[in-house]
Tab-separated table of C-alpha atoms in Angstrom:
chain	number	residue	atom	x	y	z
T	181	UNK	CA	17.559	-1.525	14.182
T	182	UNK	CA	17.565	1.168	11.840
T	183	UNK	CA	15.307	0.710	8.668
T	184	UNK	CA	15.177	1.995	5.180
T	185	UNK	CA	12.873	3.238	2.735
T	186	UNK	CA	13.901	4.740	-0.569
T	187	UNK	CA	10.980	6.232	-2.965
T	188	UNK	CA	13.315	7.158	-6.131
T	189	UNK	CA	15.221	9.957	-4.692
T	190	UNK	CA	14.188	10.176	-0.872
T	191	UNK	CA	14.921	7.932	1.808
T	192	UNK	CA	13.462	7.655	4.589
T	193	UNK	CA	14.765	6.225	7.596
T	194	UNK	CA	12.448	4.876	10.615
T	195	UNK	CA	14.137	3.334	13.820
T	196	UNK	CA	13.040	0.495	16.033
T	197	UNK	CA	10.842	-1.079	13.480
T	198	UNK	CA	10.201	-4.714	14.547
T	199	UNK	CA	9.807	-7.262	11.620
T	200	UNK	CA	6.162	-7.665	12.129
T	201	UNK	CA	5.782	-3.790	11.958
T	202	UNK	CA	8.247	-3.151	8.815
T	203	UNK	CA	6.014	-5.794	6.656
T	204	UNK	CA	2.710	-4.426	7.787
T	205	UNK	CA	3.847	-1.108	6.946
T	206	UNK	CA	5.055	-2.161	3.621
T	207	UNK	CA	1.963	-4.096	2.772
T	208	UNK	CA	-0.014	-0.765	3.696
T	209	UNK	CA	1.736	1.453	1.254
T	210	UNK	CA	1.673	-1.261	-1.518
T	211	UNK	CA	-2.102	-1.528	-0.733
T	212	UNK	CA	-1.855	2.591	-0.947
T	213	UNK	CA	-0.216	2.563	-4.443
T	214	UNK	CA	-2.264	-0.123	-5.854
T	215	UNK	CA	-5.545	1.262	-4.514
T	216	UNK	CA	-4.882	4.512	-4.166
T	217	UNK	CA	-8.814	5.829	-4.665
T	218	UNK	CA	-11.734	5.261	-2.045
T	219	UNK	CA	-13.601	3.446	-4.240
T	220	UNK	CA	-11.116	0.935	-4.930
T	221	UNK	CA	-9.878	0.541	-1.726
T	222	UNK	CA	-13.587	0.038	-0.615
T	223	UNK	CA	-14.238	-2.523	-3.940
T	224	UNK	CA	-10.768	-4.510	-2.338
T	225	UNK	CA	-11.929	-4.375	1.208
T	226	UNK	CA	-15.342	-6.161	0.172
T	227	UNK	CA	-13.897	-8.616	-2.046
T	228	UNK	CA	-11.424	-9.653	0.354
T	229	UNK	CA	-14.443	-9.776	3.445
T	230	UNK	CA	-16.432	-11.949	1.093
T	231	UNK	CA	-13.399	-14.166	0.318
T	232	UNK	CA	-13.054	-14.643	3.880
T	233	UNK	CA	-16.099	-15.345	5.494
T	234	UNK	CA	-17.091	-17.869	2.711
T	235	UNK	CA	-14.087	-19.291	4.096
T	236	UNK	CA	-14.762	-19.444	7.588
T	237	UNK	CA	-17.919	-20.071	6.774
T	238	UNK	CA	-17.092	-23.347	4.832
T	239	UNK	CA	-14.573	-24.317	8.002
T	240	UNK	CA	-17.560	-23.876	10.105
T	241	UNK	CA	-19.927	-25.999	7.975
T	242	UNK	CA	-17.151	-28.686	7.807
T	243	UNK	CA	-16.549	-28.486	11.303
T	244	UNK	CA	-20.290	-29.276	12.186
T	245	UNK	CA	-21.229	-32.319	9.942
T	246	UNK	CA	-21.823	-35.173	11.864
């Protein structure tokens, strides 16, 4: 499986990419562009922590009532 990535004029090709793979890597460049200081990569890294422990920590609550 041969698999493509074009940036305006470049393309890069990477082989033996399994779909799992290809998406993460995808995900991390979009994460890259978007964020593409420390700072807000750090600022998106906490918000997204918080969002999920208040999560699991709601599941957990739910999960214990009697």
């Amino acid at each position: 499986m041969v698999w493509e990535v074009q940036s305006g004029k470049t393309m890069i090709q990477f082989a033996h990419f399994d779909p799992l793979v290809s998406r993460a890597f995808v995900t991390d460049i979009r994460l890259a562009i978007e964020r593409p200081t420390r700072s807000a990569l750090q600022e998106f890294d906490q918000r997204r922590s918080l969002r999920h422990d208040g999560e699991s920590y709601s599941k957990v609550l739910s999960e214990n009532k009697p």
